[in-house]
XYZ file of C-alpha atoms in Angstrom:
426
model
C 0.000 0.000 0.000
C 2.796 2.439 0.852
C 4.474 1.867 -2.536
C 1.165 2.319 -4.358
C 0.493 5.557 -2.510
C 3.979 6.828 -3.337
C 3.489 5.974 -7.019
C 0.081 7.664 -7.085
C 1.458 10.783 -5.387
C 4.338 10.922 -7.859
C 2.030 10.554 -10.858
C -0.292 13.232 -9.451
C 2.597 15.647 -8.826
C 4.066 15.114 -12.288
C 0.647 15.557 -13.885
C 0.015 18.833 -12.059
C 3.527 20.045 -12.898
C 3.128 19.203 -16.577
C -0.322 20.824 -16.781
C 0.738 23.999 -14.968
C 3.945 24.269 -16.985
C 2.360 23.899 -20.403
C -0.932 25.748 -19.943
C -0.607 28.112 -16.991
C 3.049 29.076 -16.623
C 3.460 30.286 -20.218
C 0.367 32.489 -19.985
C 1.477 33.943 -16.662
C 4.876 34.846 -18.072
C 3.236 36.349 -21.151
C 1.009 38.510 -18.928
C 3.865 39.630 -16.660
C 6.197 40.292 -19.610
C 3.787 42.907 -20.985
C 4.591 45.068 -17.944
C 8.268 45.125 -18.946
C 9.383 44.896 -15.309
C 12.422 42.704 -14.553
C 11.442 42.625 -10.867
C 7.997 41.215 -11.694
C 9.543 38.564 -13.940
C 12.018 37.637 -11.210
C 9.238 37.363 -8.623
C 7.161 35.160 -10.919
C 10.157 32.884 -11.517
C 10.718 32.384 -7.789
C 6.971 31.982 -7.244
C 6.937 29.141 -9.783
C 9.941 27.462 -8.121
C 8.778 27.783 -4.511
C 5.218 26.918 -5.480
C 6.390 23.702 -7.112
C 8.513 22.887 -4.040
C 5.526 23.428 -1.747
C 3.278 21.220 -3.892
C 5.777 18.340 -3.885
C 6.343 18.733 -0.135
C 2.580 18.661 0.476
C 2.316 15.418 -1.490
C 5.073 13.817 0.571
C 7.734 14.086 -2.141
C 11.165 15.808 -1.957
C 10.904 19.555 -2.452
C 14.216 19.488 -4.321
C 12.556 17.374 -6.999
C 9.916 20.080 -7.349
C 12.598 22.748 -7.710
C 14.317 20.673 -10.380
C 11.096 20.207 -12.377
C 10.322 23.923 -12.042
C 13.676 24.715 -13.623
C 12.961 22.273 -16.449
C 9.563 23.868 -17.097
C 11.040 27.377 -17.085
C 13.683 26.322 -19.604
C 10.955 25.118 -21.993
C 9.228 28.502 -22.180
C 10.000 31.252 -24.669
C 11.135 33.456 -21.750
C 14.069 31.314 -20.592
C 16.782 33.757 -21.732
C 15.081 36.700 -20.035
C 14.496 34.695 -16.848
C 18.178 33.778 -16.807
C 19.058 37.460 -17.160
C 16.799 38.719 -14.351
C 17.858 36.065 -11.811
C 21.584 36.427 -12.549
C 22.153 38.892 -9.636
C 21.140 36.229 -7.080
C 22.217 33.074 -8.926
C 25.807 33.230 -7.662
C 24.576 33.751 -4.091
C 22.397 30.648 -4.231
C 25.260 28.658 -5.742
C 27.517 29.741 -2.892
C 24.905 28.722 -0.308
C 24.656 25.296 -1.959
C 28.399 24.629 -1.739
C 28.516 25.895 1.835
C 25.766 23.421 2.681
C 27.710 20.620 0.992
C 30.728 21.537 3.099
C 28.627 21.138 6.261
C 27.881 17.539 5.259
C 31.546 16.479 5.268
C 32.452 14.802 8.556
C 36.101 15.756 9.056
C 36.338 13.609 12.180
C 35.412 10.558 10.097
C 37.906 11.560 7.378
C 40.817 11.764 9.861
C 39.893 8.769 11.997
C 39.032 6.350 9.179
C 40.724 7.729 6.038
C 41.045 4.347 4.305
C 37.313 3.723 4.534
C 36.454 7.195 3.245
C 38.989 7.118 0.394
C 37.947 3.633 -0.710
C 34.267 4.652 -0.752
C 35.009 7.813 -2.726
C 37.247 5.909 -5.152
C 34.615 3.234 -5.804
C 31.999 5.934 -6.378
C 34.129 7.955 -8.798
C 35.458 4.937 -10.687
C 32.115 3.177 -11.115
C 30.224 6.269 -12.219
C 32.961 7.429 -14.594
C 33.091 3.985 -16.258
C 29.316 3.850 -16.673
C 29.227 7.404 -18.062
C 32.055 6.626 -20.487
C 30.240 3.499 -21.712
C 27.017 5.460 -22.284
C 28.923 8.250 -24.058
C 30.650 5.781 -26.351
C 27.314 4.105 -27.110
C 25.912 7.544 -27.989
C 28.645 7.994 -30.614
C 31.185 10.176 -28.792
C 34.885 9.656 -29.414
C 37.080 8.030 -26.784
C 38.618 11.387 -25.828
C 35.239 13.080 -25.395
C 33.802 10.072 -23.554
C 36.759 10.117 -21.150
C 36.324 13.831 -20.496
C 32.576 13.471 -19.920
C 33.101 10.453 -17.669
C 35.551 12.269 -15.384
C 33.511 15.472 -15.373
C 30.334 13.621 -14.304
C 31.978 11.093 -11.990
C 30.854 12.838 -8.804
C 27.591 12.030 -7.015
C 24.592 14.201 -7.768
C 22.889 16.463 -5.264
C 19.754 14.322 -5.412
C 21.702 11.475 -3.831
C 21.791 13.519 -0.620
C 18.000 13.679 -0.652
C 17.734 9.935 -1.280
C 20.204 9.052 1.481
C 18.486 11.299 4.029
C 15.106 9.817 3.136
C 16.457 6.268 3.361
C 18.082 6.998 6.719
C 14.826 8.404 8.097
C 13.169 5.101 7.161
C 15.904 3.065 8.882
C 17.726 1.818 5.782
C 21.141 3.125 6.935
C 22.801 3.266 10.315
C 24.178 6.593 11.603
C 27.745 5.541 10.657
C 26.682 4.516 7.142
C 24.797 7.784 6.726
C 27.843 9.830 7.774
C 30.104 7.799 5.486
C 27.870 8.127 2.424
C 27.220 11.836 2.934
C 30.933 12.509 3.444
C 31.818 10.525 0.315
C 29.305 12.531 -1.706
C 30.679 15.806 -0.371
C 34.277 14.824 -1.140
C 33.301 13.750 -4.662
C 31.614 17.109 -5.284
C 34.663 18.973 -3.979
C 36.919 16.986 -6.331
C 34.873 17.927 -9.420
C 37.085 20.860 -10.574
C 40.230 18.715 -10.301
C 38.668 15.787 -12.187
C 37.286 18.120 -14.866
C 40.768 19.578 -15.395
C 42.317 16.112 -15.611
C 39.650 14.978 -18.067
C 40.180 18.017 -20.282
C 43.961 17.477 -20.330
C 43.597 13.766 -21.156
C 41.084 14.507 -23.897
C 43.397 17.090 -25.476
C 46.302 14.622 -25.306
C 44.283 11.858 -26.988
C 43.001 14.242 -29.666
C 46.521 15.459 -30.438
C 47.824 11.894 -30.604
C 45.039 10.894 -32.940
C 45.420 13.958 -35.164
C 49.047 13.018 -35.816
C 47.891 9.804 -37.507
C 44.666 10.869 -39.225
C 42.822 14.030 -40.089
C 39.638 14.449 -38.108
C 36.559 15.725 -39.968
C 35.009 18.863 -38.463
C 32.146 18.265 -36.064
C 28.759 19.561 -37.213
C 27.745 22.895 -35.745
C 24.107 23.082 -34.669
C 24.233 26.525 -33.038
C 22.647 29.592 -34.565
C 24.894 31.454 -36.997
C 22.898 34.695 -37.032
C 21.245 36.352 -34.040
C 18.501 38.914 -34.719
C 17.349 41.384 -32.071
C 13.887 42.678 -32.946
C 11.420 40.423 -34.770
C 9.331 43.107 -36.428
C 8.896 43.410 -40.192
C 12.630 43.851 -40.750
C 13.432 40.923 -38.462
C 10.953 38.691 -40.287
C 12.415 39.767 -43.630
C 15.922 38.845 -42.480
C 14.770 35.465 -41.156
C 13.020 34.685 -44.446
C 16.140 35.545 -46.407
C 18.252 33.371 -44.111
C 15.797 30.488 -44.442
C 16.178 30.682 -48.210
C 19.916 29.952 -47.777
C 19.384 27.427 -44.942
C 21.286 29.631 -42.481
C 20.523 28.862 -38.838
C 19.213 31.880 -36.930
C 17.745 32.891 -33.587
C 15.648 35.983 -32.860
C 14.707 37.918 -29.721
C 11.884 40.385 -29.188
C 10.487 42.153 -26.122
C 6.888 41.961 -27.349
C 5.197 38.862 -25.841
C 2.500 38.835 -28.550
C 5.127 38.697 -31.318
C 7.058 35.953 -29.506
C 3.968 33.835 -28.840
C 2.827 34.120 -32.470
C 6.239 33.012 -33.699
C 6.464 30.149 -31.185
C 3.119 28.818 -32.383
C 4.785 28.460 -35.782
C 7.762 26.627 -34.170
C 10.166 29.461 -35.009
C 13.322 30.060 -32.891
C 12.055 33.365 -31.473
C 12.457 34.042 -27.755
C 11.377 36.754 -25.372
C 14.220 38.924 -24.158
C 15.265 42.492 -23.547
C 18.653 42.743 -25.243
C 19.671 45.662 -23.032
C 19.248 43.556 -19.874
C 20.576 40.306 -21.356
C 23.828 41.822 -22.618
C 24.532 44.165 -19.713
C 24.039 41.413 -17.112
C 26.229 38.866 -18.950
C 29.655 38.143 -17.492
C 32.454 35.751 -18.347
C 31.191 32.205 -17.837
C 27.589 33.419 -17.802
C 25.002 31.432 -19.800
C 24.180 34.615 -21.730
C 27.728 34.574 -23.064
C 27.254 30.987 -24.256
C 24.530 32.249 -26.611
C 27.306 33.783 -28.698
C 28.965 30.405 -29.259
C 29.022 29.733 -33.013
C 27.396 33.083 -33.862
C 28.903 34.721 -36.949
C 26.639 37.754 -37.139
C 24.333 39.816 -34.933
C 21.666 42.090 -36.454
C 19.978 44.873 -34.476
C 16.757 45.900 -36.208
C 15.874 48.406 -33.471
C 16.933 51.902 -34.510
C 17.377 53.253 -30.979
C 20.277 54.872 -29.163
C 20.285 52.180 -26.471
C 20.477 49.436 -29.113
C 23.446 51.212 -30.725
C 25.254 51.331 -27.373
C 24.626 47.624 -26.833
C 25.884 46.870 -30.357
C 29.111 48.759 -29.642
C 29.558 46.928 -26.334
C 28.951 43.567 -28.009
C 31.457 44.400 -30.758
C 34.127 45.189 -28.164
C 33.458 41.892 -26.360
C 33.277 39.832 -29.574
C 35.448 41.533 -32.216
C 35.277 38.529 -34.578
C 31.477 38.694 -34.857
C 29.999 40.821 -37.648
C 27.396 43.220 -36.267
C 24.784 45.117 -38.266
C 22.620 47.784 -36.642
C 19.686 49.854 -37.895
C 20.121 53.629 -37.973
C 17.896 56.506 -39.001
C 20.388 59.150 -40.184
C 23.880 59.468 -41.640
C 25.503 60.738 -38.443
C 24.536 57.545 -36.622
C 25.766 55.489 -39.572
C 29.185 57.162 -39.508
C 29.433 56.717 -35.745
C 28.738 52.982 -35.999
C 31.226 52.549 -38.855
C 33.938 54.110 -36.686
C 33.253 51.402 -34.090
C 33.466 48.534 -36.588
C 29.702 48.045 -37.002
C 27.946 47.919 -40.366
C 25.000 50.352 -40.350
C 21.751 49.493 -42.152
C 19.288 52.218 -43.024
C 15.758 51.116 -43.980
C 14.230 53.000 -46.888
C 11.134 53.461 -44.733
C 11.060 52.563 -41.020
C 9.471 49.123 -41.366
C 6.643 50.476 -43.533
C 7.318 48.121 -46.423
C 8.747 44.616 -46.545
C 9.684 45.168 -50.186
C 11.613 48.381 -49.575
C 13.514 46.730 -46.713
C 14.594 43.745 -48.806
C 18.119 45.257 -49.226
C 18.658 44.688 -45.505
C 18.263 40.950 -46.014
C 20.636 41.173 -48.975
C 23.214 42.938 -46.777
C 23.015 40.140 -44.222
C 23.754 37.471 -46.850
C 26.530 39.603 -48.343
C 28.248 39.941 -44.962
C 27.947 36.182 -44.478
C 30.095 35.718 -47.584
C 27.560 34.733 -50.260
C 28.345 35.773 -53.840
C 26.144 37.881 -56.091
C 25.397 34.827 -58.241
C 24.027 33.037 -55.187
C 22.057 36.010 -53.866
C 20.630 37.253 -57.183
C 18.132 34.471 -58.078
C 16.805 34.270 -54.542
C 16.362 38.052 -54.326
C 14.497 38.208 -57.641
C 12.140 35.467 -56.509
C 11.580 37.121 -53.147
C 10.996 40.520 -54.772
C 8.300 39.099 -57.055
C 6.658 37.418 -54.092
C 6.605 40.661 -52.094
C 5.338 42.638 -55.068
C 2.418 40.232 -55.373
C 1.718 40.486 -51.642
C 1.786 44.296 -51.616
C -0.357 44.401 -54.763
C -2.943 42.256 -52.982
C -2.780 44.571 -49.981
C -3.257 47.593 -52.272
C -6.332 45.976 -53.812
C -7.751 45.432 -50.316
C -7.251 49.119 -49.561
C -8.920 50.161 -52.812
C -11.832 47.805 -52.222
C -12.324 49.217 -48.761
C -12.059 52.726 -50.170
C -14.777 51.914 -52.698
C -17.110 51.268 -49.779
C -16.807 54.869 -48.681
C -13.515 54.768 -46.778
C -10.668 57.137 -47.558
C -7.393 55.244 -47.979
C -5.083 58.210 -47.429
C -1.353 57.924 -46.816
C -1.500 58.132 -43.025
C -4.177 55.447 -42.855
C -2.162 53.169 -45.120
C 0.916 53.754 -42.950
C -1.060 52.851 -39.811
C -2.289 49.694 -41.499
C 1.231 48.682 -42.589
C 2.777 49.243 -39.163
C -0.023 47.330 -37.465
C -1.201 50.221 -35.278
C -4.773 49.690 -36.405
C -6.844 46.573 -37.015
C -7.359 46.266 -40.760
C -8.500 49.728 -41.863
C -9.779 50.934 -38.526
C -10.004 54.663 -38.350
C -9.661 55.253 -42.118
C -12.942 57.053 -42.438
């Protein structure tokens, strides 16, 4: 009966977590994101984590498992990059508290009085887990060098083992001495992680160098985004369409939740994020910096002073990355050129997809495509846009024939999306 109840509680908790994560959490983040407040987004993130911990604790399950699932659910939303940016000020503090807590678990008296027992337990743990991890890595297709590095890096015990051991001890599965020994071994294995990771990296580099002397290794496929677009308005969509034509991997960010949600429904790699916060809060070793891994070009479609400052900062941090930024006048264009940034000036500020097609051409040109490769695609895209804008013009004329005046300002409002259809054109 106890096992059945535990299984039922686990299934119930996972069902509630899955339902709340897929249907409720995304809508809550979309609602909070419209306020544009980092503090509100941070509070909602912690509310989701602590709420999940409380639910699991109420059902008799470990609260740490609830925190883990909350993190998984947050990473599956379109707001994961922005959440990472807003919680970065306190992330290092929580990490420090975790390692301090791990240090409390190590029984130094046991280490000094029975060192052979402790060292043998730690050695068995590290050796067995590293061998199993290496075998799984090799079965997954990794090379021997990479499998060795992964095996040593993941050879330590996980933090969930502490929860399992404490739970088992409370139910009488371990004696006090066994509990102290296991907890100490886990703590020592966690402390040894940096050393083992360094050893694994050195061994992997040695094996790779030895192998490269005998055979030439083919380059590993790169699955990261090559182009990062900030601002998924009309210009951003134009750039993404041009990149799709050449099968160039891209990723886009926008601070409008409605735009992000519409793109996510079409399975497009568009995420919610305020570039000003994401870039300014990134530090060396920060996950925001890892977003730049493999990126060859960054395009800012937002013609604002703050976006220009961020573009300059990003160029100084990543001089090898090509950066394009939208500007509205020649003085801004000259200023960006002096800082190594290619300025792009829309013919009209996002009023026409057709007139902004040269921006997409500039992106492909900076990526190294030749005119012969760009030309046919551009001609096809231009004809497609001409047909689309001709259809839109006919809609305007048809509406005008019903007594509405399709003047220039009304057409501009319709193009920029500030009105629904031809609202207010009378």
